Coordinates of N, CA and C in Angstrom, one line a residue:
G8 N 24.4 -4.1 21.3 CA 23.0 -4.6 21.0 C 22.2 -3.6 20.2
T9 N 21.1 -4.0 19.6 CA 20.3 -3.1 18.8 C 19.3 -2.4 19.7
N10 N 19.2 -1.1 19.5 CA 18.3 -0.2 20.2 C 16.9 -0.2 19.4
D11 N 15.9 -0.9 20.0 CA 14.6 -1.0 19.3 C 13.7 0.2 19.5
T12 N 14.2 1.1 20.3 CA 13.3 2.3 20.6 C 13.5 3.3 19.5
P13 N 12.4 3.8 18.9 CA 12.5 4.8 17.8 C 13.2 6.1 18.4
T14 N 14.0 6.7 17.6 CA 14.7 7.9 18.0 C 14.1 9.1 17.3
N15 N 14.1 10.2 18.1 CA 13.6 11.5 17.5 C 14.8 12.4 17.2
T16 N 14.9 12.9 16.0 CA 15.9 13.7 15.6 C 15.4 15.0 15.1
T17 N 16.1 16.1 15.4 CA 15.5 17.4 15.0 C 16.5 18.2 14.1
T18 N 17.4 17.4 13.5 CA 18.4 18.0 12.6 C 17.8 18.5 11.3
K19 N 18.1 19.7 10.9 CA 17.4 20.3 9.7 C 18.1 19.7 8.5
N20 N 17.2 19.4 7.5 CA 17.6 18.8 6.2 C 18.3 17.5 6.5
E21 N 17.8 16.7 7.3 CA 18.3 15.4 7.7 C 18.2 14.4 6.5
T22 N 19.3 13.6 6.2 CA 19.2 12.6 5.2 C 18.7 11.3 5.8
E23 N 17.6 10.8 5.3 CA 17.0 9.6 5.9 C 17.8 8.3 5.4
V24 N 17.8 7.3 6.3 CA 18.5 6.1 6.0 C 17.6 5.2 5.1
P25 N 18.1 4.7 3.9 CA 17.2 4.0 3.0 C 16.8 2.7 3.7
N26 N 15.6 2.1 3.2 CA 15.1 0.8 3.6 C 14.8 0.8 5.0
T27 N 14.3 1.9 5.6 CA 13.7 1.9 6.9 C 12.3 2.6 6.8
T28 N 11.4 2.3 7.7 CA 10.1 2.8 7.7 C 10.2 4.2 8.4
T29 N 9.7 5.2 7.7 CA 9.8 6.6 8.3 C 8.4 7.2 8.3
A30 N 8.3 8.1 9.3 CA 7.0 8.9 9.3 C 7.4 10.3 9.7
T31 N 7.0 11.3 8.9 CA 7.3 12.7 9.2 C 6.1 13.4 9.8
T32 N 6.4 14.1 10.9 CA 5.3 14.8 11.6 C 5.5 16.3 11.7
N33 N 4.4 17.0 11.8 CA 4.5 18.5 12.0 C 4.5 18.7 13.5
T34 N 5.6 19.2 14.0 CA 5.6 19.4 15.5 C 6.3 20.8 15.6
T35 N 6.6 21.2 16.9 CA 7.2 22.5 17.1 C 8.7 22.5 16.7
T36 N 9.2 21.3 16.4 CA 10.6 21.3 15.9 C 10.6 21.3 14.4
T37 N 11.8 21.5 13.8 CA 11.9 21.6 12.3 C 12.2 20.3 11.7
N38 N 11.3 19.8 10.8 CA 11.6 18.6 10.1 C 11.8 17.4 11.0
A39 N 11.0 17.2 12.0 CA 11.2 16.1 13.0 C 10.9 14.8 12.3
T40 N 11.8 13.8 12.3 CA 11.6 12.6 11.7 C 11.8 11.4 12.7
V41 N 10.8 10.5 12.6 CA 10.9 9.3 13.5 C 11.3 8.1 12.7
V42 N 12.4 7.5 13.0 CA 12.9 6.4 12.2 C 12.7 5.1 13.1
A43 N 12.0 4.1 12.5 CA 11.8 2.9 13.2 C 12.9 1.9 12.9
K44 N 13.5 1.4 13.9 CA 14.6 0.5 13.8 C 14.1 -0.9 13.3
D45 N 13.0 -1.3 13.9 CA 12.4 -2.6 13.5 C 11.3 -2.3 12.5
R46 N 11.2 -3.2 11.5 CA 10.2 -3.0 10.4 C 8.8 -3.2 11.0
F47 N 7.9 -2.4 10.7 CA 6.5 -2.6 11.1 C 5.7 -2.2 9.8
N48 N 4.4 -2.7 9.8 CA 3.6 -2.5 8.6 C 2.7 -1.3 8.9
P49 N 2.8 -0.2 8.3 CA 2.0 1.0 8.6 C 0.6 0.8 8.2
L50 N 0.3 -0.2 7.4 CA -1.1 -0.5 7.0 C -2.0 -0.8 8.2
A51 N -1.4 -1.4 9.2 CA -2.1 -1.7 10.4 C -2.6 -0.4 11.1
I52 N -1.8 0.6 11.0 CA -2.2 1.9 11.6 C -3.4 2.5 10.8
M53 N -3.4 2.4 9.5 CA -4.5 2.8 8.7 C -5.8 2.1 9.0
Q54 N -5.6 0.8 9.3 CA -6.8 0.0 9.6 C -7.5 0.5 10.9
R55 N -6.7 0.8 11.9 CA -7.2 1.3 13.2 C -7.8 2.7 13.0
I56 N -7.2 3.6 12.2 CA -7.7 4.9 12.0 C -9.1 4.9 11.3
I57 N -9.1 4.1 10.2 CA -10.4 4.0 9.4 C -11.4 3.3 10.2
A58 N -11.1 2.3 11.0 CA -12.1 1.6 11.9 C -12.6 2.6 12.9
N59 N -11.8 3.5 13.4 CA -12.2 4.5 14.4 C -13.2 5.5 13.8
I60 N -12.9 5.9 12.5 CA -13.8 6.8 11.8 C -15.2 6.1 11.6
C61 N -15.2 4.8 11.3 CA -16.4 4.2 10.9 C -17.3 3.8 12.1
Q62 N -16.8 4.0 13.3 CA -17.6 3.6 14.5 C -18.8 4.5 14.6
P63 N -20.0 3.8 14.6 CA -21.3 4.6 14.6 C -21.5 5.4 15.8
H64 N -21.0 4.9 17.0 CA -21.3 5.6 18.2 C -20.6 7.0 18.3
A65 N -19.5 7.1 17.5 CA -18.8 8.4 17.6 C -19.6 9.6 17.2
A66 N -20.4 9.4 16.1 CA -21.2 10.5 15.6 C -22.4 10.8 16.5
K67 N -22.9 9.7 17.0 CA -24.1 9.9 17.9 C -23.7 10.6 19.2
N68 N -22.5 10.3 19.7 CA -22.1 10.9 21.0 C -21.3 12.2 20.8
N69 N -21.3 12.7 19.5 CA -20.5 13.9 19.2 C -19.0 13.7 19.6
D70 N -18.5 12.5 19.5 CA -17.1 12.3 19.8 C -16.3 12.5 18.6
A71 N -15.3 13.4 18.7 CA -14.4 13.6 17.5 C -13.5 12.4 17.3
P72 N -13.3 11.9 16.1 CA -12.4 10.8 15.8 C -11.0 11.2 16.1
S73 N -10.2 10.3 16.4 CA -8.8 10.6 16.8 C -8.0 11.1 15.6
S74 N -8.5 11.0 14.4 CA -7.8 11.5 13.2 C -8.4 12.8 12.7
R75 N -9.0 13.6 13.6 CA -9.7 14.8 13.2 C -8.7 15.9 12.6
F76 N -7.4 15.8 12.9 CA -6.5 16.8 12.4 C -5.7 16.3 11.2
V77 N -6.1 15.1 10.7 CA -5.4 14.5 9.6 C -6.3 14.6 8.3
T78 N -5.7 15.0 7.2 CA -6.4 15.1 5.9 C -6.2 13.8 5.1
R79 N -4.9 13.4 5.0 CA -4.6 12.2 4.2 C -3.4 11.6 4.8
M80 N -3.3 10.2 4.7 CA -2.2 9.5 5.2 C -1.8 8.5 4.1
I81 N -0.5 8.4 3.8 CA 0.0 7.5 2.8 C 0.9 6.5 3.5
P82 N 0.6 5.3 3.7 CA 1.5 4.3 4.4 C 2.6 3.9 3.5
L83 N 3.8 4.0 4.0 CA 5.0 3.7 3.2 C 5.8 2.6 4.0
Q84 N 5.9 1.4 3.4 CA 6.5 0.3 4.1 C 8.0 0.3 4.0
T85 N 8.6 1.1 3.0 CA 10.0 1.2 2.9 C 10.4 2.5 2.2
T86 N 11.6 2.9 2.4 CA 12.1 4.1 1.7 C 13.4 3.9 1.1
C87 N 13.8 4.6 0.1 CA 15.1 4.5 -0.5 C 15.4 5.8 -1.2
F88 N 16.6 5.9 -1.7 CA 17.0 7.1 -2.5 C 16.4 7.0 -3.9
A89 N 16.3 8.2 -4.5 CA 15.6 8.3 -5.8 C 16.6 7.9 -6.9
K90 N 16.9 6.6 -7.0 CA 17.7 6.0 -8.0 C 17.0 4.7 -8.5
I91 N 17.0 4.4 -9.7 CA 16.3 3.2 -10.2 C 16.9 1.9 -9.6
S92 N 18.2 1.9 -9.4 CA 18.8 0.7 -8.8 C 18.4 0.5 -7.3
D93 N 18.2 1.6 -6.6 CA 17.7 1.5 -5.2 C 16.3 1.2 -5.2
I94 N 15.5 1.7 -6.1 CA 14.1 1.4 -6.2 C 13.9 -0.1 -6.5
E95 N 14.7 -0.7 -7.3 CA 14.6 -2.1 -7.6 C 14.9 -2.9 -6.4
L96 N 16.0 -2.6 -5.7 CA 16.3 -3.4 -4.5 C 15.2 -3.3 -3.4
S97 N 14.7 -2.1 -3.2 CA 13.6 -1.9 -2.2 C 12.4 -2.6 -2.6
A98 N 12.0 -2.5 -3.9 CA 10.8 -3.2 -4.4 C 10.9 -4.7 -4.3
K99 N 12.1 -5.2 -4.6 CA 12.3 -6.7 -4.4 C 12.1 -7.1 -3.0
E100 N 12.6 -6.4 -2.1 CA 12.4 -6.7 -0.6 C 10.9 -6.7 -0.3
L101 N 10.2 -5.7 -0.7 CA 8.8 -5.6 -0.4 C 8.0 -6.8 -1.0
I102 N 8.3 -7.1 -2.3 CA 7.6 -8.2 -3.0 C 7.9 -9.5 -2.2
D103 N 9.1 -9.7 -1.8 CA 9.5 -11.0 -1.1 C 8.8 -11.0 0.3
T104 N 8.5 -9.8 0.9 CA 8.0 -9.8 2.2 C 6.4 -9.9 2.2
Y105 N 5.8 -9.1 1.3 CA 4.3 -9.0 1.4 C 3.5 -9.7 0.3
L106 N 4.2 -10.2 -0.7 CA 3.4 -10.8 -1.8 C 3.5 -12.3 -1.7
T107 N 2.7 -13.0 -2.4 CA 2.6 -14.5 -2.3 C 3.8 -15.1 -3.0
T108 N 4.1 -16.3 -2.6 CA 5.1 -17.1 -3.2 C 4.4 -18.2 -4.0
T109 N 5.2 -19.1 -4.6 CA 4.7 -20.2 -5.5 C 3.8 -21.1 -4.6
S110 N 4.2 -21.4 -3.4 CA 3.4 -22.3 -2.6 C 2.0 -21.6 -2.2
D111 N 2.1 -20.3 -2.0 CA 0.8 -19.6 -1.6 C -0.1 -19.6 -2.8
N112 N 0.4 -19.6 -4.0 CA -0.5 -19.6 -5.2 C -1.2 -20.9 -5.4
D113 N -0.8 -22.0 -4.7 CA -1.5 -23.2 -4.9 C -2.9 -23.2 -4.4
N114 N -3.2 -22.1 -3.6 CA -4.6 -22.0 -3.1 C -5.5 -21.3 -4.1
Q115 N -4.9 -20.7 -5.2 CA -5.7 -20.1 -6.2 C -6.6 -21.0 -6.9
P116 N -7.8 -20.6 -7.4 CA -8.6 -21.5 -8.1 C -8.0 -21.9 -9.5
V117 N -8.4 -23.1 -10.0 CA -8.0 -23.6 -11.2 C -8.9 -23.1 -12.3
I118 N -8.4 -22.6 -13.4 CA -9.2 -22.2 -14.5 C -8.7 -22.9 -15.8
E119 N -9.6 -22.9 -16.8 CA -9.3 -23.6 -18.0 C -9.0 -22.6 -19.1
T120 N -7.8 -22.7 -19.8 CA -7.4 -21.8 -20.8 C -7.4 -22.5 -22.2
E121 N -7.5 -21.8 -23.2 CA -7.4 -22.3 -24.6 C -6.2 -21.8 -25.4
T122 N -5.5 -22.7 -26.0 CA -4.5 -22.3 -26.9 C -4.9 -22.7 -28.3
K123 N -5.0 -21.7 -29.2 CA -5.4 -21.9 -30.6 C -4.3 -21.9 -31.5
A124 N -4.2 -22.9 -32.4 CA -3.3 -23.0 -33.5 C -4.0 -23.3 -34.7
V125 N -3.3 -23.5 -35.8 CA -4.0 -23.7 -37.1 C -4.7 -25.1 -37.1
G126 N -6.0 -25.0 -37.1 CA -6.8 -26.3 -37.1 C -6.8 -27.0 -35.8
L127 N -6.4 -26.4 -34.7 CA -6.3 -27.1 -33.4 C -6.5 -26.2 -32.3
V128 N -7.3 -26.7 -31.3 CA -7.6 -25.9 -30.1 C -7.2 -26.8 -28.9
E129 N -6.2 -26.4 -28.1 CA -5.8 -27.2 -27.0 C -6.3 -26.5 -25.7
K130 N -6.8 -27.3 -24.8 CA -7.3 -26.8 -23.5 C -6.4 -27.2 -22.4
E131 N -6.1 -26.3 -21.5 CA -5.2 -26.6 -20.4 C -5.8 -26.0 -19.1
K132 N -5.7 -26.7 -18.0 CA -6.1 -26.2 -16.7 C -4.9 -25.7 -15.9
V133 N -5.0 -24.4 -15.5 CA -3.9 -23.7 -14.8 C -4.4 -23.0 -13.6
R134 N -3.5 -22.7 -12.7 CA -3.9 -21.8 -11.6 C -4.1 -20.4 -12.0
K135 N -5.2 -19.8 -11.5 CA -5.5 -18.4 -11.8 C -4.4 -17.5 -11.2
K136 N -3.9 -16.6 -12.0 CA -2.9 -15.7 -11.5 C -3.5 -14.6 -10.7
R137 N -2.7 -14.1 -9.7 CA -3.1 -12.9 -9.0 C -2.8 -11.7 -9.8
T138 N -3.4 -10.5 -9.5 CA -3.3 -9.3 -10.3 C -2.7 -8.2 -9.5
F139 N -2.0 -7.3 -10.3 CA -1.4 -6.1 -9.6 C -1.4 -4.9 -10.5
A140 N -1.3 -3.8 -9.9 CA -1.1 -2.5 -10.6 C 0.0 -1.7 -9.9
I141 N 0.5 -0.7 -10.6 CA 1.6 0.1 -10.0 C 1.1 1.6 -10.1
Q142 N 1.1 2.2 -8.9 CA 0.7 3.7 -8.8 C 2.0 4.5 -8.6
F143 N 2.2 5.5 -9.5 CA 3.4 6.2 -9.4 C 3.1 7.7 -9.3
H144 N 3.6 8.4 -8.2 CA 3.5 9.8 -8.1 C 4.8 10.4 -7.8
K145 N 5.1 11.6 -8.5 CA 6.4 12.2 -8.3 C 6.2 13.7 -8.1
R146 N 7.1 14.2 -7.2 CA 7.1 15.6 -6.9 C 8.5 16.1 -6.8
I147 N 8.8 17.2 -7.4 CA 10.1 17.9 -7.3 C 11.3 16.9 -7.5
C148 N 11.3 16.2 -8.5 CA 12.4 15.2 -8.8 C 12.5 15.0 -10.3
S149 N 13.7 15.2 -10.8 CA 13.9 15.0 -12.3 C 14.8 13.8 -12.6
S150 N 15.3 13.1 -11.5 CA 16.3 12.0 -11.7 C 15.6 10.7 -11.9
V151 N 14.3 10.6 -11.7 CA 13.6 9.3 -11.9 C 12.4 9.6 -12.8
S152 N 12.3 8.8 -13.8 CA 11.1 8.9 -14.7 C 10.1 7.9 -14.4
R153 N 8.8 8.3 -14.7 CA 7.7 7.4 -14.4 C 7.9 6.0 -15.1
T154 N 8.2 6.1 -16.4 CA 8.4 4.9 -17.2 C 9.5 4.0 -16.7
D155 N 10.6 4.5 -16.4 CA 11.7 3.7 -15.9 C 11.4 3.0 -14.6
A156 N 10.7 3.8 -13.6 CA 10.4 3.2 -12.3 C 9.4 2.1 -12.5
I157 N 8.3 2.3 -13.2 CA 7.3 1.3 -13.4 C 7.8 0.1 -14.1
T158 N 8.6 0.3 -15.1 CA 9.2 -0.8 -15.9 C 10.1 -1.7 -15.0
A159 N 10.9 -1.0 -14.1 CA 11.8 -1.7 -13.3 C 11.1 -2.6 -12.2
V160 N 10.1 -2.0 -11.6 CA 9.3 -2.7 -10.6 C 8.5 -3.8 -11.2
A161 N 7.8 -3.6 -12.3 CA 7.0 -4.6 -13.0 C 7.8 -5.8 -13.4
A162 N 9.1 -5.6 -13.8 CA 10.0 -6.7 -14.2 C 10.3 -7.6 -13.0
L163 N 10.1 -7.2 -11.8 CA 10.3 -8.0 -10.6 C 9.2 -9.0 -10.3
M164 N 8.0 -8.7 -10.9 CA 6.9 -9.6 -10.6 C 7.0 -10.9 -11.4
D165 N 6.8 -12.0 -10.8 CA 6.9 -13.3 -11.5 C 5.7 -13.4 -12.4
P166 N 6.0 -13.5 -13.7 CA 4.9 -13.7 -14.7 C 4.1 -14.9 -14.6
E167 N 4.7 -15.9 -13.9 CA 3.9 -17.2 -13.7 C 2.9 -17.1 -12.6
L168 N 3.0 -16.0 -11.8 CA 2.1 -15.8 -10.6 C 1.2 -14.6 -10.7
Y169 N 1.7 -13.6 -11.5 CA 1.0 -12.3 -11.5 C 0.7 -11.8 -12.9
D170 N -0.5 -11.2 -13.1 CA -0.8 -10.5 -14.3 C -1.1 -9.0 -13.9
V171 N -1.0 -8.1 -14.9 CA -1.3 -6.7 -14.7 C -2.8 -6.5 -14.9
D172 N -3.4 -5.8 -14.0 CA -4.8 -5.4 -14.1 C -5.0 -4.0 -13.5
L173 N -5.1 -3.0 -14.4 CA -5.1 -1.6 -13.9 C -6.4 -1.2 -13.4
K174 N -7.5 -1.9 -13.7 CA -8.8 -1.5 -13.2 C -9.2 -2.2 -11.9
H175 N -8.9 -3.5 -11.7 CA -9.3 -4.2 -10.5 C -8.2 -5.1 -10.0
P176 N -7.1 -4.5 -9.6 CA -5.9 -5.3 -9.1 C -6.2 -5.9 -7.7
E177 N -5.6 -7.0 -7.5 CA -5.7 -7.5 -6.1 C -4.6 -6.8 -5.2
Y178 N -3.6 -6.4 -5.8 CA -2.5 -5.6 -5.1 C -2.2 -4.4 -5.9
T179 N -1.9 -3.3 -5.1 CA -1.4 -2.1 -5.7 C -0.1 -1.7 -5.1
I180 N 0.9 -1.6 -6.0 CA 2.3 -1.2 -5.6 C 2.4 0.3 -5.7
I181 N 2.5 1.0 -4.5 CA 2.5 2.5 -4.5 C 4.0 2.9 -4.5
I182 N 4.3 3.9 -5.4 CA 5.6 4.5 -5.5 C 5.4 6.0 -5.4
E183 N 5.9 6.6 -4.3 CA 5.9 8.0 -4.0 C 7.3 8.6 -4.1
V184 N 7.5 9.5 -5.0 CA 8.8 10.1 -5.2 C 8.7 11.6 -4.8
C185 N 9.6 12.0 -3.9 CA 9.7 13.4 -3.5 C 11.1 13.8 -3.3
R186 N 11.6 14.7 -4.1 CA 13.0 15.2 -4.1 C 13.9 14.0 -4.3
T187 N 14.7 13.7 -3.3 CA 15.7 12.7 -3.4 C 15.3 11.4 -2.8
L188 N 14.1 11.3 -2.3 CA 13.7 10.1 -1.6 C 12.5 9.4 -2.3
V189 N 12.4 8.1 -2.1 CA 11.2 7.3 -2.6 C 10.6 6.5 -1.5
G190 N 9.3 6.5 -1.4 CA 8.6 5.7 -0.4 C 7.7 4.7 -1.2
M191 N 7.7 3.4 -0.7 CA 6.9 2.4 -1.5 C 6.1 1.6 -0.5
S192 N 5.0 1.0 -1.0 CA 4.3 0.1 -0.2 C 3.5 -0.8 -1.1
I193 N 3.0 -2.0 -0.6 CA 2.2 -2.9 -1.4 C 0.9 -3.0 -0.6
V194 N -0.2 -2.6 -1.3 CA -1.5 -2.5 -0.6 C -2.5 -3.5 -1.2
P195 N -3.1 -4.4 -0.5 CA -4.1 -5.3 -1.0 C -5.4 -4.5 -1.4
T196 N -6.2 -5.1 -2.2 CA -7.5 -4.6 -2.6 C -8.3 -4.1 -1.4
G197 N -8.8 -2.9 -1.4 CA -9.6 -2.4 -0.3 C -8.9 -1.3 0.5
G198 N -7.6 -1.0 0.1 CA -7.0 0.2 0.6 C -6.1 -0.1 1.9
C199 N -6.4 -1.1 2.6 CA -5.5 -1.4 3.8 C -5.7 -2.9 4.1
G200 N -4.6 -3.5 4.7 CA -4.6 -4.9 5.0 C -3.2 -5.3 5.3
D201 N -2.9 -6.5 5.7 CA -1.6 -6.9 6.0 C -0.9 -7.8 5.0
G202 N -1.5 -7.8 3.8 CA -0.8 -8.7 2.8 C -0.9 -10.1 3.2
K203 N 0.2 -10.9 2.9 CA 0.1 -12.3 3.3 C 0.4 -12.5 4.8
D204 N 0.7 -11.5 5.5 CA 1.0 -11.6 6.9 C -0.2 -11.3 7.8
G205 N -1.4 -11.2 7.2 CA -2.6 -11.0 8.1 C -3.6 -10.3 7.3
G206 N -4.8 -10.0 7.9 CA -5.9 -9.4 7.2 C -6.7 -10.3 6.4
D207 N -7.8 -9.9 5.9 CA -8.7 -10.7 5.1 C -8.5 -10.4 3.7
D208 N -9.2 -11.2 2.8 CA -9.0 -11.0 1.4 C -9.4 -9.7 0.8
N209 N -10.2 -8.9 1.6 CA -10.7 -7.6 1.1 C -9.9 -6.5 1.7
G210 N -8.9 -6.8 2.5 CA -8.2 -5.7 3.2 C -9.0 -5.4 4.5
G211 N -8.5 -4.6 5.3 CA -9.2 -4.2 6.5 C -8.7 -5.0 7.8
G212 N -7.9 -6.0 7.6 CA -7.2 -6.7 8.7 C -8.2 -7.1 9.8
G213 N -9.4 -7.5 9.5 CA -10.3 -8.0 10.5 C -11.1 -6.9 11.2
Y214 N -10.8 -5.6 10.9 CA -11.6 -4.5 11.5 C -13.0 -4.5 10.8
D215 N -13.9 -3.9 11.6 CA -15.3 -3.8 11.1 C -15.5 -2.6 10.2
I216 N -15.1 -2.8 8.9 CA -15.3 -1.8 7.9 C -16.2 -2.3 6.9
S217 N -17.3 -1.6 6.6 CA -18.4 -2.0 5.8 C -17.9 -2.1 4.3
P218 N -18.4 -3.0 3.5 CA -18.1 -3.1 2.1 C -18.4 -1.8 1.3
E219 N -19.4 -1.1 1.8 CA -19.7 0.2 1.1 C -18.6 1.2 1.3
I220 N -18.0 1.2 2.4 CA -16.9 2.2 2.6 C -15.6 1.7 1.9
R221 N -15.4 0.4 1.9 CA -14.2 -0.1 1.2 C -14.2 0.2 -0.3
K222 N -15.4 0.4 -0.9 CA -15.5 0.6 -2.3 C -15.3 2.1 -2.6
L223 N -15.2 3.0 -1.6 CA -15.1 4.4 -1.9 C -13.7 4.7 -2.4
P224 N -13.6 5.6 -3.4 CA -12.2 6.0 -3.9 C -11.4 6.6 -2.7
S225 N -12.0 7.3 -1.8 CA -11.3 8.0 -0.7 C -10.7 6.9 0.2
F226 N -11.3 5.7 0.3 CA -10.8 4.7 1.1 C -9.5 4.1 0.5
E227 N -9.5 3.8 -0.8 CA -8.4 3.3 -1.4 C -7.2 4.3 -1.5
K228 N -7.6 5.6 -1.5 CA -6.6 6.6 -1.6 C -6.2 7.2 -0.3
F229 N -6.7 6.6 0.8 CA -6.3 7.0 2.2 C -6.7 8.4 2.5
N230 N -7.8 8.9 1.8 CA -8.2 10.3 2.1 C -9.1 10.3 3.4
V231 N -8.4 10.5 4.5 CA -9.1 10.4 5.8 C -10.2 11.5 5.9
L232 N -9.9 12.7 5.4 CA -10.9 13.8 5.5 C -12.2 13.4 4.8
E233 N -12.1 12.9 3.6 CA -13.4 12.6 2.8 C -14.1 11.4 3.5
L234 N -13.3 10.5 4.0 CA -14.0 9.4 4.7 C -14.8 9.9 5.9
R235 N -14.2 10.8 6.7 CA -14.9 11.3 7.9 C -16.2 12.0 7.4
Q236 N -16.1 12.8 6.4 CA -17.3 13.5 5.9 C -18.3 12.6 5.4
F237 N -17.9 11.5 4.7 CA -18.9 10.5 4.3 C -19.6 9.8 5.4
V238 N -18.8 9.4 6.4 CA -19.4 8.7 7.6 C -20.4 9.7 8.4
E239 N -19.9 10.9 8.6 CA -20.7 11.9 9.3 C -22.1 12.2 8.6
N240 N -22.0 12.3 7.2 CA -23.2 12.6 6.5 C -24.1 11.3 6.5
D241 N -23.5 10.2 6.5 CA -24.3 8.9 6.4 C -25.0 8.6 7.7
Q242 N -24.4 9.2 8.9 CA -25.0 8.9 10.2 C -25.9 9.9 10.7
T243 N -26.0 11.1 10.0 CA -26.9 12.1 10.4 C -28.3 12.0 9.8

């Protein structure tokens, strides 16, 4: 049978299994890694942490938030090895899991488009496409280039359903490359949310997070330290 209980390993320089959700922690052991056997969405954890930071009673009662030792958290929904072929496979799995399908797009508003030809203008009503952007960060890795990774992942997006919007995307595909491993996630607008499996249209998954905080760059970049400082200054 499958053991659903996460296992703790303390092997030094451990090779992580691709396509599993991992979280690395600083403990008394060396390179302790927790590998989740069942897929879970780490964005839900971010929702709870940010909601805890935003609670007004915490500052008034001088209660330290539970994230007081955390500077920044980057949710990774899947990991793989630093190869373009592996990145493509993992990205396709993420897209199929967290992004909308053709039937979901039927709920999008209808817009009118114009097609201009010589002496002719044709108008057509079509479903508004959803938008996305790709964020790529790389550290200590020469085997994967930014251009190749972004091109490979963007090619997986259905052009009938999605357009690129680098300024105000509805979804951001995060690609984090470090040495021989790659972590990826798909984050809805607002920095956290459950994609098509939950949450509201602005991210936040139903937690009480004000629109003012959702608009902060530190919110979308998961900078927990800056969020705490903003909330503390705002409540004093």
